[in-house]
mmCIF file of C-alpha atoms in Angstrom:
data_model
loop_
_atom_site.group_PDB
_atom_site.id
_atom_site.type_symbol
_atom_site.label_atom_id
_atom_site.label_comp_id
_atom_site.label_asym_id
_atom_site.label_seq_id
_atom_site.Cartn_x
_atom_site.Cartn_y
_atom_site.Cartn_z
ATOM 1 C CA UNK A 1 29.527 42.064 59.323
ATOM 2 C CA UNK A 2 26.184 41.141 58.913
ATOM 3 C CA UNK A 3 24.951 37.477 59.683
ATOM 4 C CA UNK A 4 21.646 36.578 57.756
ATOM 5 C CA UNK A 5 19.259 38.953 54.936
ATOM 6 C CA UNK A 6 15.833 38.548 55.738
ATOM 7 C CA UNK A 7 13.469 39.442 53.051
ATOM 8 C CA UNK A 8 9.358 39.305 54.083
ATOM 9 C CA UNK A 9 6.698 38.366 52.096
ATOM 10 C CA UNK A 10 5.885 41.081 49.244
ATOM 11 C CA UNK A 11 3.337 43.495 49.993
ATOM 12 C CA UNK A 12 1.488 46.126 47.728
ATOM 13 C CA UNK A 13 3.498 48.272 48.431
ATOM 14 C CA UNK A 14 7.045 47.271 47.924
ATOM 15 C CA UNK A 15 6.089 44.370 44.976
ATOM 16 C CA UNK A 16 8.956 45.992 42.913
ATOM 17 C CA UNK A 17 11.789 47.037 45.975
ATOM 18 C CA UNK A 18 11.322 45.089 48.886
ATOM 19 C CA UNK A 19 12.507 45.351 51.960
ATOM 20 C CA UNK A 20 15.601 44.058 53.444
ATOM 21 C CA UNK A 21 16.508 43.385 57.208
ATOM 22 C CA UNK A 22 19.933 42.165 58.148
ATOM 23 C CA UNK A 23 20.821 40.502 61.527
ATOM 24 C CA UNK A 24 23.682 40.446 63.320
ATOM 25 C CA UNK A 25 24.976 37.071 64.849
ATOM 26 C CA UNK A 26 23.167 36.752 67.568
ATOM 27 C CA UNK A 27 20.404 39.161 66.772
ATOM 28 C CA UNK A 28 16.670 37.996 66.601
ATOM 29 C CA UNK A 29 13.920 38.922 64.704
ATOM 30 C CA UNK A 30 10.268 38.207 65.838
ATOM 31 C CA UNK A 31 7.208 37.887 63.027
ATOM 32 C CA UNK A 32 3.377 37.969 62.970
ATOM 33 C CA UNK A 33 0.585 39.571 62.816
ATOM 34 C CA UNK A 34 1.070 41.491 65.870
ATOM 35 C CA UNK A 35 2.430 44.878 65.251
ATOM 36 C CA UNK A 36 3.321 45.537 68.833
ATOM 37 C CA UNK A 37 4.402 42.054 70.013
ATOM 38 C CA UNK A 38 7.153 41.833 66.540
ATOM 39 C CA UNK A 39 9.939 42.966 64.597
ATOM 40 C CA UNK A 40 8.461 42.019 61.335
ATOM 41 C CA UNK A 41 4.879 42.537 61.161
ATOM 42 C CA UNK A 42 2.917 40.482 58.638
ATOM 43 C CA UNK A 43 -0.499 41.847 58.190
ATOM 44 C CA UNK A 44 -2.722 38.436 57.322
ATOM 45 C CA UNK A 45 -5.363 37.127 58.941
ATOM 46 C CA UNK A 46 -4.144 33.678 59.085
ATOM 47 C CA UNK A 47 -0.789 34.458 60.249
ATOM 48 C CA UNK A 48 -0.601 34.173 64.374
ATOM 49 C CA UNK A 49 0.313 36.910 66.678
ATOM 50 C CA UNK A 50 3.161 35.958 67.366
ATOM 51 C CA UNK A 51 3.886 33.515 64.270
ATOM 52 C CA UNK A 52 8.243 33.143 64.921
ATOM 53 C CA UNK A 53 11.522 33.941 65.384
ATOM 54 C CA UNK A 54 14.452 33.651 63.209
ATOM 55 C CA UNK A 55 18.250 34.406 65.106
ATOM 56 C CA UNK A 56 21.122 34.929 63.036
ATOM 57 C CA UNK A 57 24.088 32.403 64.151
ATOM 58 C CA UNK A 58 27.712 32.030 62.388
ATOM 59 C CA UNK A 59 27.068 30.183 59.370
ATOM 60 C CA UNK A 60 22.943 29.343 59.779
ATOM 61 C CA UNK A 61 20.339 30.384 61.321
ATOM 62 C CA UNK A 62 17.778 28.844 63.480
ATOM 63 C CA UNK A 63 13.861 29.086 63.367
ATOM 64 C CA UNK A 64 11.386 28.865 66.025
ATOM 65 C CA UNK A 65 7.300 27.978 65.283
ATOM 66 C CA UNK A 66 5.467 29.929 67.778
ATOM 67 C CA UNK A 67 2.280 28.732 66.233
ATOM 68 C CA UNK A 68 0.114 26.660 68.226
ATOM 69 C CA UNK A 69 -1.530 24.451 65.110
ATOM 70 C CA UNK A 70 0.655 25.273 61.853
ATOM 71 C CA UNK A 71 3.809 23.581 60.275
ATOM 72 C CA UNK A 72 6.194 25.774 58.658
ATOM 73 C CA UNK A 73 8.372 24.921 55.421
ATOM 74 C CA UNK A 74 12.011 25.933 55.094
ATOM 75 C CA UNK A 75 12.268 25.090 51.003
ATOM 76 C CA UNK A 76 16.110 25.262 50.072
ATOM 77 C CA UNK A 77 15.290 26.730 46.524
ATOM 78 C CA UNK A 78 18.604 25.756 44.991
ATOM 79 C CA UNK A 79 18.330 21.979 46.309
ATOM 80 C CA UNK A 80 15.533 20.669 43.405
ATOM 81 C CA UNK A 81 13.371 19.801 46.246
ATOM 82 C CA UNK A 82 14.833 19.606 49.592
ATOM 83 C CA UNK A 83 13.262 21.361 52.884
ATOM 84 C CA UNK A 84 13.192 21.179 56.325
ATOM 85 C CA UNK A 85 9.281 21.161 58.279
ATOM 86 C CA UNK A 86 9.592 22.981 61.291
ATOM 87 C CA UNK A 87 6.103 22.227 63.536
ATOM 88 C CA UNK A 88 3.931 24.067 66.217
ATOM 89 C CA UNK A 89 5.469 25.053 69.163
ATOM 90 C CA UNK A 90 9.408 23.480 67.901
ATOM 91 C CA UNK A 91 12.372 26.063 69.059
ATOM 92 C CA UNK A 92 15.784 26.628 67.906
ATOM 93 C CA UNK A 93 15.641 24.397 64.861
ATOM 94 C CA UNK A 94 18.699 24.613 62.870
ATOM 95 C CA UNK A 95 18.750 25.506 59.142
ATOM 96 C CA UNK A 96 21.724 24.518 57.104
ATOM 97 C CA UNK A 97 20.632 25.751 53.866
ATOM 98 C CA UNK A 98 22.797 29.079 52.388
ATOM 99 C CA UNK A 99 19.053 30.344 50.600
ATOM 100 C CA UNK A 100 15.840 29.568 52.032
ATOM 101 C CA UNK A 101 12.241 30.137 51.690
ATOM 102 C CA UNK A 102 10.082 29.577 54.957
ATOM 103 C CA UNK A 103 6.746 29.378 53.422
ATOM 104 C CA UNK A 104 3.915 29.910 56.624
ATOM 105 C CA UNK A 105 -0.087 28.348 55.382
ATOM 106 C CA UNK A 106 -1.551 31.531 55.970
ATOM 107 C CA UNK A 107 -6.204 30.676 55.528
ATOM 108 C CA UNK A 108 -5.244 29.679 52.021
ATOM 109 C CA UNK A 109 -2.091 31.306 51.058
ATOM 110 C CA UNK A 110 1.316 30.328 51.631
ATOM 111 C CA UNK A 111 3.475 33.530 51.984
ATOM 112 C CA UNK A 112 7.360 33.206 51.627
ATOM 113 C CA UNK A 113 9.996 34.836 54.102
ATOM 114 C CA UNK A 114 13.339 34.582 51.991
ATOM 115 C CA UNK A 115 16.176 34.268 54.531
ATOM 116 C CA UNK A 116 20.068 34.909 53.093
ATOM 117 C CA UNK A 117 22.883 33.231 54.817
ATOM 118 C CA UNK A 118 26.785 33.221 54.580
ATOM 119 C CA UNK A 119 28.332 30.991 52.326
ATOM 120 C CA UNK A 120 29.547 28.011 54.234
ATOM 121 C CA UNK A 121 33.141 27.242 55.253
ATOM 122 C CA UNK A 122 34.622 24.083 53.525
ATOM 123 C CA UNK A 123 38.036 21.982 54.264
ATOM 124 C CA UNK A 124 40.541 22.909 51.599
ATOM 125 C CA UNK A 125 42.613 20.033 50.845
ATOM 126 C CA UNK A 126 46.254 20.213 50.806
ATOM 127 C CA UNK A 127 48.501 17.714 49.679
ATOM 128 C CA UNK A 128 47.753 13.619 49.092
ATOM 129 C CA UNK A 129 47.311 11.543 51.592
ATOM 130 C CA UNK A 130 49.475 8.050 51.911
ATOM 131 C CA UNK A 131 47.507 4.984 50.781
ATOM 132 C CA UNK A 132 44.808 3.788 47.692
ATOM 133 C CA UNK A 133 42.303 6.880 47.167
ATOM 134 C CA UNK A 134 38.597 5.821 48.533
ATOM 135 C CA UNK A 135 36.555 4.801 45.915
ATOM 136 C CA UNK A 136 33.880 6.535 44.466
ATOM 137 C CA UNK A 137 30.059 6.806 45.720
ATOM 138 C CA UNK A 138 28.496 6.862 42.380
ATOM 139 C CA UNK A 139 30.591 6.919 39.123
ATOM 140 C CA UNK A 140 28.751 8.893 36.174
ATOM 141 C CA UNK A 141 30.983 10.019 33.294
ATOM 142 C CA UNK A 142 29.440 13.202 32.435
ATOM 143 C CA UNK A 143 30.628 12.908 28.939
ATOM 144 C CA UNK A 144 28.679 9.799 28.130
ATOM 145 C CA UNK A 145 24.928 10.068 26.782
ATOM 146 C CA UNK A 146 22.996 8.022 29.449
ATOM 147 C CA UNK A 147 24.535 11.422 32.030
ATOM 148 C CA UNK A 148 22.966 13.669 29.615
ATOM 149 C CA UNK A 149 19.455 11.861 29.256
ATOM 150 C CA UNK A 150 19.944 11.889 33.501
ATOM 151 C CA UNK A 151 20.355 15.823 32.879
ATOM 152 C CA UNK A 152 17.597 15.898 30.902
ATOM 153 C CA UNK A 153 14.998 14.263 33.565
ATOM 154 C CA UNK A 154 16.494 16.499 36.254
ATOM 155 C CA UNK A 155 16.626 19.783 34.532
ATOM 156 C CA UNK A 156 12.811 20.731 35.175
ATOM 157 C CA UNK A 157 13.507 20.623 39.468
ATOM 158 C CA UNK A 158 16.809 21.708 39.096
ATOM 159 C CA UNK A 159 15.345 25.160 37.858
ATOM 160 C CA UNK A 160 13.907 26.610 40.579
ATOM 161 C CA UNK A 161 10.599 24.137 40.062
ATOM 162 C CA UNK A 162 11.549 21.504 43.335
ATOM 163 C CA UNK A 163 7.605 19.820 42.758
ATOM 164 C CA UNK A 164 7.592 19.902 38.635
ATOM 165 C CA UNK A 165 6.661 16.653 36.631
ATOM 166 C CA UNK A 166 9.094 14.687 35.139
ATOM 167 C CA UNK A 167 9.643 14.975 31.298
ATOM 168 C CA UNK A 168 8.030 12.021 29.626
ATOM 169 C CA UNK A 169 10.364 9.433 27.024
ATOM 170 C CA UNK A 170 9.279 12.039 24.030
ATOM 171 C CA UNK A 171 10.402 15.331 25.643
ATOM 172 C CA UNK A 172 13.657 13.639 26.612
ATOM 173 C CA UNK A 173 13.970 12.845 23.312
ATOM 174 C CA UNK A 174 13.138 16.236 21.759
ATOM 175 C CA UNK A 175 15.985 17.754 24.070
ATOM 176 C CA UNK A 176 18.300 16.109 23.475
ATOM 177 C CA UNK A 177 18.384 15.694 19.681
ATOM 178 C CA UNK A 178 20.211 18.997 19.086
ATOM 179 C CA UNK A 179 22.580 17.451 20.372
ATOM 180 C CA UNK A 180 21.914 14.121 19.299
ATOM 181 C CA UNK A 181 20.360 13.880 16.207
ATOM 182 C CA UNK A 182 19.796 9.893 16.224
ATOM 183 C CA UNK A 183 18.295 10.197 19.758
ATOM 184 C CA UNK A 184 14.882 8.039 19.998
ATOM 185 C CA UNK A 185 12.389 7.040 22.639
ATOM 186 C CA UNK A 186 14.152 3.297 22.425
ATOM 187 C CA UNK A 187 17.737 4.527 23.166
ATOM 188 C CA UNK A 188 16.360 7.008 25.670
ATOM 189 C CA UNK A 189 14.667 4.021 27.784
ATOM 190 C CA UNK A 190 17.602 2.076 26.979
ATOM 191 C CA UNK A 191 19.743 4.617 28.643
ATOM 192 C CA UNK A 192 16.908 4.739 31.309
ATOM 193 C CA UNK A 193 17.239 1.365 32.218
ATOM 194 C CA UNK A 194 21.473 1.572 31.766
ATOM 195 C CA UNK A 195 21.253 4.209 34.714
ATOM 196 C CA UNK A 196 18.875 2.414 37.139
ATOM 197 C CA UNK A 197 21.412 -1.083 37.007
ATOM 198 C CA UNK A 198 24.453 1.523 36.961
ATOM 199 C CA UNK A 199 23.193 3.343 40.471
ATOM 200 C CA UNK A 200 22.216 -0.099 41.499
ATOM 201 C CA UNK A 201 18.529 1.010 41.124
ATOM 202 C CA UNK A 202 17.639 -2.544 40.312
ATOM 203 C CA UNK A 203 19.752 -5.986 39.512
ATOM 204 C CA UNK A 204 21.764 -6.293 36.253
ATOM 205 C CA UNK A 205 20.707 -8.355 33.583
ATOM 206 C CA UNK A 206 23.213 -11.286 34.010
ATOM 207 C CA UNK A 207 22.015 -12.066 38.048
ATOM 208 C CA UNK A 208 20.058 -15.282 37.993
ATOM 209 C CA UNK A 209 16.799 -13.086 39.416
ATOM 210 C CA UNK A 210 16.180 -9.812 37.910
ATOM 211 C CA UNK A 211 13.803 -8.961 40.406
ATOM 212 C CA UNK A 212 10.049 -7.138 40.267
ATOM 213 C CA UNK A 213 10.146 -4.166 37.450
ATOM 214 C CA UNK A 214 11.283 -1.128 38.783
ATOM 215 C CA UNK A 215 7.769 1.130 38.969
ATOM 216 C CA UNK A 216 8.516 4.635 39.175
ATOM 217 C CA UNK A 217 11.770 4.312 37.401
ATOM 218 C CA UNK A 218 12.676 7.710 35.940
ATOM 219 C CA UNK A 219 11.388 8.802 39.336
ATOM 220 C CA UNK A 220 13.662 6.957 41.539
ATOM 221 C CA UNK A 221 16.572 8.403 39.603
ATOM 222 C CA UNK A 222 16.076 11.833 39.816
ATOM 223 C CA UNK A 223 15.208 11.218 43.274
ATOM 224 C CA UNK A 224 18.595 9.478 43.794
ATOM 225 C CA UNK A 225 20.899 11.965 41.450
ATOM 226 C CA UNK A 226 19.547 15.266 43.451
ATOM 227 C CA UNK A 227 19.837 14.314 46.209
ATOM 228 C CA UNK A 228 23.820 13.479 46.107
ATOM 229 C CA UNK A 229 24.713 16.009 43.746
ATOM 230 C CA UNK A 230 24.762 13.683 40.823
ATOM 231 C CA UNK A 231 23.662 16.398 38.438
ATOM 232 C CA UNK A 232 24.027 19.643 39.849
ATOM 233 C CA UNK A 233 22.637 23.412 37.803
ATOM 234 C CA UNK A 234 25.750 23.122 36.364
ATOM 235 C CA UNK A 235 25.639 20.305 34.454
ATOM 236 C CA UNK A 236 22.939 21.387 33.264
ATOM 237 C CA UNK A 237 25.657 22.700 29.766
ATOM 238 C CA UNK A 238 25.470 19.092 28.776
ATOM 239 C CA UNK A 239 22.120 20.234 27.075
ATOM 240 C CA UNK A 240 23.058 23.349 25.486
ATOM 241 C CA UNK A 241 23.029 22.492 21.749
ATOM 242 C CA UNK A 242 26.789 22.918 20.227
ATOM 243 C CA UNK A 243 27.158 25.682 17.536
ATOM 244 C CA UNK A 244 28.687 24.200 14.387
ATOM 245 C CA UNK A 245 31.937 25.153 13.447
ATOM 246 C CA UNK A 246 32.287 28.695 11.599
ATOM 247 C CA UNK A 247 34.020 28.104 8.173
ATOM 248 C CA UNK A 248 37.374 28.891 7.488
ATOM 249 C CA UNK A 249 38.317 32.124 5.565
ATOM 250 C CA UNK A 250 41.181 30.478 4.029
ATOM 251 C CA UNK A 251 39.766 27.172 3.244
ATOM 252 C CA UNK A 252 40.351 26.208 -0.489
ATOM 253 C CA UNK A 253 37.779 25.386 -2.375
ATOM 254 C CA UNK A 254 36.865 21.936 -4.013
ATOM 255 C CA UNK A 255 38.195 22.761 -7.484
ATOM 256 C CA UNK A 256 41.298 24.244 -5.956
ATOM 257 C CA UNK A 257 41.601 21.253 -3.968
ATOM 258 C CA UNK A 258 41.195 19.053 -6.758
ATOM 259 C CA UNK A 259 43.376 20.638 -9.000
ATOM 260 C CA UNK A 260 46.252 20.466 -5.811
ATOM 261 C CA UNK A 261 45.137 17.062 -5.396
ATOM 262 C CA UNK A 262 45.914 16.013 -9.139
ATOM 263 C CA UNK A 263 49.758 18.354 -9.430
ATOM 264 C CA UNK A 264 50.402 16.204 -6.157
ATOM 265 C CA UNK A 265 49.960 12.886 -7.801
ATOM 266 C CA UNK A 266 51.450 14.166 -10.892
ATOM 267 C CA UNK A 267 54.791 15.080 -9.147
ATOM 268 C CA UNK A 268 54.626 11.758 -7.383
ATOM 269 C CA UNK A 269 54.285 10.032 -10.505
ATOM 270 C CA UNK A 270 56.832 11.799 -11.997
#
């Protein structure tokens, strides 16, 4: 069973079917621009010699910089954001992440190595344990509106875009009005503000000192909710506008209703 995939940068050649290698655990594969000195050769000038090494282990892998001058990226692409920097000369540095992108500054271009792990192994709870249940880190209801304007100022990094702007007040507003059709740039901020005293982003309004405004507000959220898995791809349904309710073959219509309506009351009368 194979450990890792790793997939190199594209090329001319293979732009539409690249190549795959798979590793082993415990298998190794060299990169650079050195044919002879390399598993993977990567012909760019600004890629060293010998540029790495990636080895396959159970569930990760580990990377090694055999640069002399260059920092590498490992970008988890699923993670809105999150990476590991890997600099010159650093062996044997452990990546956790099931998809990654190691991105090597190559004289002006950053070329991406896509590496594919196993899926991690989790505990599997069985059965309750004696005693009060630990309280929760953070508690969202994901059916309320403020965890759908959160959604909303997540979404852009949660698809795939880890460095993308934040949606302003108005864009907020504009997605989320299929949904909510009263939706306006005063309850959005209003919901803003809810969230940052709700994640204890800043003091509530009833503490004697409210504290400095909280700069970077909308910022400091999204920072906070991605990186503990407050709003995950998933949640990402929340903004899906709702399809209205097909009508009924069999539904009556209003004169027949009325007319049912009025023999009702007459036989009550009666």
């Amino acid at each position: 069973m194979y450990s890792i995939i790793v997939v190199p940068p594209p090329t001319t050649e293979d732009e539409t079917d690249r190549t795959q290698l798979r590793l082993a655990p415990g298998e190794r594969l060299g990169f650079g621009r050195s044919a002879s000195d390399n598993d993977l050769t990567i012909a760019h000038d600004g890629v060293s010699r010998r540029a790495g090494e990636i080895t396959a282990q159970g569930a990760f892998w580990i990377l090694s910089n055999l640069s002399r001058e260059q920092t590498y990226v490992v970008e988890n692409p699923e993670g809105a954001g999150e990476h590991i920097k890997v600099g010159p000369g650093r062996l044997d540095a452990p990546i956790p992440f099931e998809f990654s992108r190691i991105v090597l500054p190559a004289a002006g271009d950053l070329l991406p190595i896509e590496v594919w792990a196993p899926r991690h192994d989790y505990l599997s709870s069985e059965g309750g344990l004696d005693g009060a249940t630990t309280a929760p880190a953070f508690s969202v209801d994901r059916t309320k509106r403020y965890f759908a304007v959160l959604a909303a100022l997540c979404e852009p990094r949660l698809r795939g875009e880890p460095h993308a702007p934040l949606p302003t007040v108005d864009q907020v507003v504009d997605r989320l009005r299929p949904n909510w059709p009263a939706a306006s740039r005063t309850s959005v901020q209003w919901n803003i503000d809810y969230l940052a005293v709700k994640l204890r982003l800043k003091p509530g309004p009833e503490t004697a000192d409210t504290g400095p405004r909280l700069n970077g507000k909308k910022e400091s959220l999204v920072s906070l909710a991605l990186r503990f898995d407050l709003v995950r791809e998933d949640d990402l349904v929340v903004l899906r506008a709702s399809s209205p309710p097909a009508p009924s073959l069999s539904a009556p219509s209003a004169s027949a209703s009325a007319s049912a309506s009025a023999s009702a009351s007459g036989r009550v009368a009666r």
